[in-house]
Amino acid sequence: MNMNFLEGINLWLNNFLLHAGIWAPVLSSLFVILEGVFAFLPLFVFVTINFMTLGPFFGTIISWICTVIGCMLTFFLFRKGVREIFYRFIDDKEQIKKFMKIVDNIKFSHLVLLMAIPFTPSFFVNLGAGLSKIKIKKFFYALLISKLFTIIFWGCVGTTLIQSLTNPLAFLKVLLLVVIAYLISLVVNKKFKFDERV
């Protein structure tokens, strides 16, 4: 990643925090919610603001809650508003129907893994899940587990932005957090049996 780009983001963050004052965590939390709906918004920037203004603990909790809300909004938008039209459109498209069947029956642990990777675009996962027949409870629990680790990662990276993204240890953090999310998903799946076919 280009150092000038990283330094530009770092400067923008400092200016935003300086001028926004008490509104910084309010605005950033709103943008964390909107990131689940609008794919182009940079989640790590707004999580970083929450960590810097609210501290690591409350920054994590607030960002976690907000990103789950944003993802669920997108999920319901496509589940309730678009899915019926979508299935009418793909009625004669076998390849898309086969792909959607795979999405319908994705294992809970695989769903958690996919969403726990910080670089996975939330919007497209939310869209796919909303159009699929994945149970709401299964998607919600996958979100709760995966997004906690995504938020922790971006908060830790964001507060030391330039150093972290140019340091190989940042990617080891990703691997460790994804593995932990996967192990938790196995325990949760054993209790709720999400992998029963829809």
PDB file of C-alpha atoms in Angstrom:
ATOM      1  CA  MET A   1       0.000   0.000   0.000  1.00  0.00           C
ATOM      2  CA  ASN A   2       1.364   3.438  -0.975  1.00  0.00           C
ATOM      3  CA  MET A   3       2.934   5.312   1.974  1.00  0.00           C
ATOM      4  CA  ASN A   4       1.633   8.677   0.728  1.00  0.00           C
ATOM      5  CA  PHE A   5      -1.893   7.244   0.707  1.00  0.00           C
ATOM      6  CA  LEU A   6      -1.501   6.007   4.301  1.00  0.00           C
ATOM      7  CA  GLU A   7      -0.066   9.320   5.452  1.00  0.00           C
ATOM      8  CA  GLY A   8      -2.983  11.112   3.736  1.00  0.00           C
ATOM      9  CA  ILE A   9      -5.513   8.995   5.654  1.00  0.00           C
ATOM     10  CA  ASN A  10      -3.604   9.561   8.882  1.00  0.00           C
ATOM     11  CA  LEU A  11      -3.656  13.349   8.327  1.00  0.00           C
ATOM     12  CA  TRP A  12      -7.373  13.281   7.456  1.00  0.00           C
ATOM     13  CA  LEU A  13      -8.135  11.352  10.650  1.00  0.00           C
ATOM     14  CA  ASN A  14      -6.244  13.824  12.808  1.00  0.00           C
ATOM     15  CA  ASN A  15      -7.986  16.798  11.166  1.00  0.00           C
ATOM     16  CA  PHE A  16     -11.393  15.165  11.520  1.00  0.00           C
ATOM     17  CA  LEU A  17     -10.848  14.458  15.234  1.00  0.00           C
ATOM     18  CA  LEU A  18      -9.574  17.995  15.791  1.00  0.00           C
ATOM     19  CA  HIS A  19     -12.577  19.700  14.159  1.00  0.00           C
ATOM     20  CA  ALA A  20     -15.468  17.306  14.898  1.00  0.00           C
ATOM     21  CA  GLY A  21     -14.943  17.283  18.659  1.00  0.00           C
ATOM     22  CA  ILE A  22     -17.736  15.538  20.564  1.00  0.00           C
ATOM     23  CA  TRP A  23     -19.547  14.744  17.293  1.00  0.00           C
ATOM     24  CA  ALA A  24     -16.682  12.552  16.025  1.00  0.00           C
ATOM     25  CA  PRO A  25     -17.884   9.246  17.615  1.00  0.00           C
ATOM     26  CA  VAL A  26     -21.530  10.033  16.753  1.00  0.00           C
ATOM     27  CA  LEU A  27     -20.760  10.634  13.079  1.00  0.00           C
ATOM     28  CA  SER A  28     -18.336   7.722  12.832  1.00  0.00           C
ATOM     29  CA  SER A  29     -20.872   5.337  14.412  1.00  0.00           C
ATOM     30  CA  LEU A  30     -23.486   6.463  11.894  1.00  0.00           C
ATOM     31  CA  PHE A  31     -21.024   5.787   9.075  1.00  0.00           C
ATOM     32  CA  VAL A  32     -20.223   2.340  10.520  1.00  0.00           C
ATOM     33  CA  ILE A  33     -23.945   1.523  10.170  1.00  0.00           C
ATOM     34  CA  LEU A  34     -24.056   2.941   6.639  1.00  0.00           C
ATOM     35  CA  GLU A  35     -20.970   0.904   5.620  1.00  0.00           C
ATOM     36  CA  GLY A  36     -23.133  -2.221   5.727  1.00  0.00           C
ATOM     37  CA  VAL A  37     -25.403  -0.619   3.106  1.00  0.00           C
ATOM     38  CA  PHE A  38     -22.890   1.352   1.000  1.00  0.00           C
ATOM     39  CA  ALA A  39     -19.916  -0.759  -0.052  1.00  0.00           C
ATOM     40  CA  PHE A  40     -17.606   2.175  -0.860  1.00  0.00           C
ATOM     41  CA  LEU A  41     -17.400   3.505   2.731  1.00  0.00           C
ATOM     42  CA  PRO A  42     -14.081   2.640   4.472  1.00  0.00           C
ATOM     43  CA  LEU A  43     -15.051   0.810   7.673  1.00  0.00           C
ATOM     44  CA  PHE A  44     -11.561   0.930   9.182  1.00  0.00           C
ATOM     45  CA  VAL A  45     -11.517   4.748   9.151  1.00  0.00           C
ATOM     46  CA  PHE A  46     -14.710   5.046  11.211  1.00  0.00           C
ATOM     47  CA  VAL A  47     -13.734   2.230  13.590  1.00  0.00           C
ATOM     48  CA  THR A  48     -10.421   4.001  14.144  1.00  0.00           C
ATOM     49  CA  ILE A  49     -12.239   7.222  15.055  1.00  0.00           C
ATOM     50  CA  ASN A  50     -14.361   5.327  17.593  1.00  0.00           C
ATOM     51  CA  PHE A  51     -11.259   3.718  19.117  1.00  0.00           C
ATOM     52  CA  MET A  52      -9.479   7.075  19.346  1.00  0.00           C
ATOM     53  CA  THR A  53     -12.439   8.954  20.833  1.00  0.00           C
ATOM     54  CA  LEU A  54     -14.107   6.276  22.983  1.00  0.00           C
ATOM     55  CA  GLY A  55     -11.137   4.098  23.875  1.00  0.00           C
ATOM     56  CA  PRO A  56     -10.511   0.465  22.868  1.00  0.00           C
ATOM     57  CA  PHE A  57     -13.290  -1.101  24.976  1.00  0.00           C
ATOM     58  CA  PHE A  58     -16.210   1.222  24.196  1.00  0.00           C
ATOM     59  CA  GLY A  59     -14.866   1.812  20.677  1.00  0.00           C
ATOM     60  CA  THR A  60     -15.090  -1.940  20.060  1.00  0.00           C
ATOM     61  CA  ILE A  61     -18.569  -2.344  21.574  1.00  0.00           C
ATOM     62  CA  ILE A  62     -20.124   0.654  19.795  1.00  0.00           C
ATOM     63  CA  SER A  63     -18.524  -0.186  16.430  1.00  0.00           C
ATOM     64  CA  TRP A  64     -19.526  -3.848  16.772  1.00  0.00           C
ATOM     65  CA  ILE A  65     -23.168  -3.005  17.497  1.00  0.00           C
ATOM     66  CA  CYS A  66     -23.290  -0.445  14.678  1.00  0.00           C
ATOM     67  CA  THR A  67     -21.777  -2.742  12.044  1.00  0.00           C
ATOM     68  CA  VAL A  68     -24.184  -5.551  12.986  1.00  0.00           C
ATOM     69  CA  ILE A  69     -27.100  -3.108  12.646  1.00  0.00           C
ATOM     70  CA  GLY A  70     -25.842  -1.944   9.224  1.00  0.00           C
ATOM     71  CA  CYS A  71     -25.380  -5.497   7.950  1.00  0.00           C
ATOM     72  CA  MET A  72     -28.820  -6.556   9.179  1.00  0.00           C
ATOM     73  CA  LEU A  73     -30.397  -3.521   7.477  1.00  0.00           C
ATOM     74  CA  THR A  74     -28.900  -4.568   4.138  1.00  0.00           C
ATOM     75  CA  PHE A  75     -29.874  -8.194   4.740  1.00  0.00           C
ATOM     76  CA  PHE A  76     -33.526  -7.295   5.395  1.00  0.00           C
ATOM     77  CA  LEU A  77     -33.569  -4.811   2.515  1.00  0.00           C
ATOM     78  CA  PHE A  78     -32.759  -7.607   0.078  1.00  0.00           C
ATOM     79  CA  ARG A  79     -34.651 -10.339   1.929  1.00  0.00           C
ATOM     80  CA  LYS A  80     -37.939  -8.430   2.136  1.00  0.00           C
ATOM     81  CA  GLY A  81     -37.700  -6.037  -0.796  1.00  0.00           C
ATOM     82  CA  VAL A  82     -35.727  -7.672  -3.599  1.00  0.00           C
ATOM     83  CA  ARG A  83     -35.559 -11.465  -3.161  1.00  0.00           C
ATOM     84  CA  GLU A  84     -38.942 -12.278  -4.725  1.00  0.00           C
ATOM     85  CA  ILE A  85     -38.131 -10.192  -7.833  1.00  0.00           C
ATOM     86  CA  PHE A  86     -34.653 -11.728  -7.983  1.00  0.00           C
ATOM     87  CA  TYR A  87     -35.966 -15.307  -8.010  1.00  0.00           C
ATOM     88  CA  ARG A  88     -38.473 -14.476 -10.726  1.00  0.00           C
ATOM     89  CA  PHE A  89     -35.612 -13.039 -12.777  1.00  0.00           C
ATOM     90  CA  ILE A  90     -33.344 -16.122 -12.403  1.00  0.00           C
ATOM     91  CA  ASP A  91     -36.121 -18.647 -12.993  1.00  0.00           C
ATOM     92  CA  ASP A  92     -34.548 -19.813 -16.255  1.00  0.00           C
ATOM     93  CA  LYS A  93     -30.879 -19.213 -15.341  1.00  0.00           C
ATOM     94  CA  GLU A  94     -29.520 -22.538 -14.104  1.00  0.00           C
ATOM     95  CA  GLN A  95     -25.987 -21.330 -13.291  1.00  0.00           C
ATOM     96  CA  ILE A  96     -27.237 -18.600 -10.968  1.00  0.00           C
ATOM     97  CA  LYS A  97     -29.693 -21.016  -9.352  1.00  0.00           C
ATOM     98  CA  LYS A  98     -26.871 -23.488  -8.682  1.00  0.00           C
ATOM     99  CA  PHE A  99     -24.758 -20.745  -7.139  1.00  0.00           C
ATOM    100  CA  MET A 100     -27.646 -19.571  -4.928  1.00  0.00           C
ATOM    101  CA  LYS A 101     -28.183 -23.162  -3.768  1.00  0.00           C
ATOM    102  CA  ILE A 102     -24.558 -23.218  -2.580  1.00  0.00           C
ATOM    103  CA  VAL A 103     -25.137 -19.936  -0.741  1.00  0.00           C
ATOM    104  CA  ASP A 104     -28.392 -21.288   0.746  1.00  0.00           C
ATOM    105  CA  ASN A 105     -26.545 -24.222   2.297  1.00  0.00           C
ATOM    106  CA  ILE A 106     -23.230 -22.624   3.245  1.00  0.00           C
ATOM    107  CA  LYS A 107     -21.897 -24.045   6.502  1.00  0.00           C
ATOM    108  CA  PHE A 108     -22.160 -21.770   9.507  1.00  0.00           C
ATOM    109  CA  SER A 109     -18.405 -21.947  10.198  1.00  0.00           C
ATOM    110  CA  HIS A 110     -17.652 -21.051   6.557  1.00  0.00           C
ATOM    111  CA  LEU A 111     -20.006 -18.072   6.736  1.00  0.00           C
ATOM    112  CA  VAL A 112     -18.277 -16.863   9.895  1.00  0.00           C
ATOM    113  CA  LEU A 113     -14.855 -17.317   8.278  1.00  0.00           C
ATOM    114  CA  LEU A 114     -15.908 -15.346   5.211  1.00  0.00           C
ATOM    115  CA  MET A 115     -17.230 -12.427   7.249  1.00  0.00           C
ATOM    116  CA  ALA A 116     -14.379 -12.462   9.786  1.00  0.00           C
ATOM    117  CA  ILE A 117     -11.780 -11.663   7.124  1.00  0.00           C
ATOM    118  CA  PRO A 118     -11.388  -7.861   7.433  1.00  0.00           C
ATOM    119  CA  PHE A 119     -10.983  -7.344   3.688  1.00  0.00           C
ATOM    120  CA  THR A 120     -14.246  -9.091   2.757  1.00  0.00           C
ATOM    121  CA  PRO A 121     -16.709  -6.437   1.472  1.00  0.00           C
ATOM    122  CA  SER A 122     -19.648  -6.552   3.893  1.00  0.00           C
ATOM    123  CA  PHE A 123     -22.200  -5.249   1.419  1.00  0.00           C
ATOM    124  CA  PHE A 124     -21.828  -8.152  -1.014  1.00  0.00           C
ATOM    125  CA  VAL A 125     -22.035 -10.766   1.743  1.00  0.00           C
ATOM    126  CA  ASN A 126     -25.133  -9.076   3.149  1.00  0.00           C
ATOM    127  CA  LEU A 127     -26.642  -8.876  -0.331  1.00  0.00           C
ATOM    128  CA  GLY A 128     -25.963 -12.557  -1.078  1.00  0.00           C
ATOM    129  CA  ALA A 129     -27.313 -13.682   2.283  1.00  0.00           C
ATOM    130  CA  GLY A 130     -30.413 -11.506   1.883  1.00  0.00           C
ATOM    131  CA  LEU A 131     -31.181 -12.980  -1.531  1.00  0.00           C
ATOM    132  CA  SER A 132     -30.528 -16.531  -0.323  1.00  0.00           C
ATOM    133  CA  LYS A 133     -32.631 -18.760   1.910  1.00  0.00           C
ATOM    134  CA  ILE A 134     -30.186 -18.593   4.823  1.00  0.00           C
ATOM    135  CA  LYS A 135     -32.092 -18.481   8.095  1.00  0.00           C
ATOM    136  CA  ILE A 136     -32.129 -15.068   9.758  1.00  0.00           C
ATOM    137  CA  LYS A 137     -30.912 -16.530  13.066  1.00  0.00           C
ATOM    138  CA  LYS A 138     -27.964 -18.239  11.341  1.00  0.00           C
ATOM    139  CA  PHE A 139     -26.910 -15.016   9.598  1.00  0.00           C
ATOM    140  CA  PHE A 140     -27.324 -12.940  12.767  1.00  0.00           C
ATOM    141  CA  TYR A 141     -25.173 -15.234  14.920  1.00  0.00           C
ATOM    142  CA  ALA A 142     -22.523 -15.402  12.179  1.00  0.00           C
ATOM    143  CA  LEU A 143     -22.486 -11.598  12.175  1.00  0.00           C
ATOM    144  CA  LEU A 144     -22.155 -11.364  15.948  1.00  0.00           C
ATOM    145  CA  ILE A 145     -19.128 -13.645  16.001  1.00  0.00           C
ATOM    146  CA  SER A 146     -17.303 -12.497  12.872  1.00  0.00           C
ATOM    147  CA  LYS A 147     -17.791  -8.751  13.149  1.00  0.00           C
ATOM    148  CA  LEU A 148     -16.411  -8.598  16.687  1.00  0.00           C
ATOM    149  CA  PHE A 149     -13.056  -9.827  15.422  1.00  0.00           C
ATOM    150  CA  THR A 150     -13.168  -7.637  12.324  1.00  0.00           C
ATOM    151  CA  ILE A 151     -13.748  -4.573  14.517  1.00  0.00           C
ATOM    152  CA  ILE A 152     -10.946  -5.517  16.920  1.00  0.00           C
ATOM    153  CA  PHE A 153      -8.553  -5.924  14.000  1.00  0.00           C
ATOM    154  CA  TRP A 154      -9.429  -2.615  12.317  1.00  0.00           C
ATOM    155  CA  GLY A 155      -9.334  -0.785  15.644  1.00  0.00           C
ATOM    156  CA  CYS A 156      -5.852  -2.102  16.444  1.00  0.00           C
ATOM    157  CA  VAL A 157      -4.574  -1.439  12.929  1.00  0.00           C
ATOM    158  CA  GLY A 158      -6.252   1.951  12.603  1.00  0.00           C
ATOM    159  CA  THR A 159      -4.793   3.445  15.770  1.00  0.00           C
ATOM    160  CA  THR A 160      -1.289   2.747  14.439  1.00  0.00           C
ATOM    161  CA  LEU A 161      -2.265   2.958  10.786  1.00  0.00           C
ATOM    162  CA  ILE A 162       0.988   3.439   8.890  1.00  0.00           C
ATOM    163  CA  GLN A 163       3.045   1.126  11.092  1.00  0.00           C
ATOM    164  CA  SER A 164       0.443  -1.658  11.065  1.00  0.00           C
ATOM    165  CA  LEU A 165      -0.322  -1.783   7.351  1.00  0.00           C
ATOM    166  CA  THR A 166       3.380  -1.876   6.481  1.00  0.00           C
ATOM    167  CA  ASN A 167       4.159  -4.524   9.105  1.00  0.00           C
ATOM    168  CA  PRO A 168       3.735  -8.258   8.362  1.00  0.00           C
ATOM    169  CA  LEU A 169       2.584  -8.782  11.965  1.00  0.00           C
ATOM    170  CA  ALA A 170      -0.701  -7.066  11.028  1.00  0.00           C
ATOM    171  CA  PHE A 171      -1.518  -9.973   8.744  1.00  0.00           C
ATOM    172  CA  LEU A 172      -0.638 -12.468  11.470  1.00  0.00           C
ATOM    173  CA  LYS A 173      -3.207 -10.654  13.614  1.00  0.00           C
ATOM    174  CA  VAL A 174      -5.783 -11.203  10.863  1.00  0.00           C
ATOM    175  CA  LEU A 175      -4.973 -14.914  10.758  1.00  0.00           C
ATOM    176  CA  LEU A 176      -5.168 -15.281  14.539  1.00  0.00           C
ATOM    177  CA  LEU A 177      -8.484 -13.417  14.818  1.00  0.00           C
ATOM    178  CA  VAL A 178     -10.020 -15.402  11.930  1.00  0.00           C
ATOM    179  CA  VAL A 179      -8.942 -18.704  13.537  1.00  0.00           C
ATOM    180  CA  ILE A 180     -10.472 -17.667  16.873  1.00  0.00           C
ATOM    181  CA  ALA A 181     -13.712 -16.661  15.104  1.00  0.00           C
ATOM    182  CA  TYR A 182     -13.764 -20.042  13.350  1.00  0.00           C
ATOM    183  CA  LEU A 183     -13.306 -21.982  16.612  1.00  0.00           C
ATOM    184  CA  ILE A 184     -16.102 -20.008  18.280  1.00  0.00           C
ATOM    185  CA  SER A 185     -18.354 -20.675  15.274  1.00  0.00           C
ATOM    186  CA  LEU A 186     -17.841 -24.436  15.737  1.00  0.00           C
ATOM    187  CA  VAL A 187     -18.974 -24.204  19.363  1.00  0.00           C
ATOM    188  CA  VAL A 188     -22.010 -22.036  18.514  1.00  0.00           C
ATOM    189  CA  ASN A 189     -22.970 -24.277  15.593  1.00  0.00           C
ATOM    190  CA  LYS A 190     -22.824 -27.358  17.817  1.00  0.00           C
ATOM    191  CA  LYS A 191     -25.357 -25.728  20.140  1.00  0.00           C
ATOM    192  CA  PHE A 192     -27.761 -24.268  17.553  1.00  0.00           C
ATOM    193  CA  LYS A 193     -27.253 -26.746  14.659  1.00  0.00           C
ATOM    194  CA  PHE A 194     -27.301 -24.032  11.978  1.00  0.00           C
ATOM    195  CA  ASP A 195     -26.052 -26.414   9.323  1.00  0.00           C
ATOM    196  CA  GLU A 196     -29.316 -28.276   8.992  1.00  0.00           C
ATOM    197  CA  ARG A 197     -30.394 -27.884   5.365  1.00  0.00           C
ATOM    198  CA  VAL A 198     -32.845 -25.059   4.630  1.00  0.00           C
TER     199      VAL A 198
END
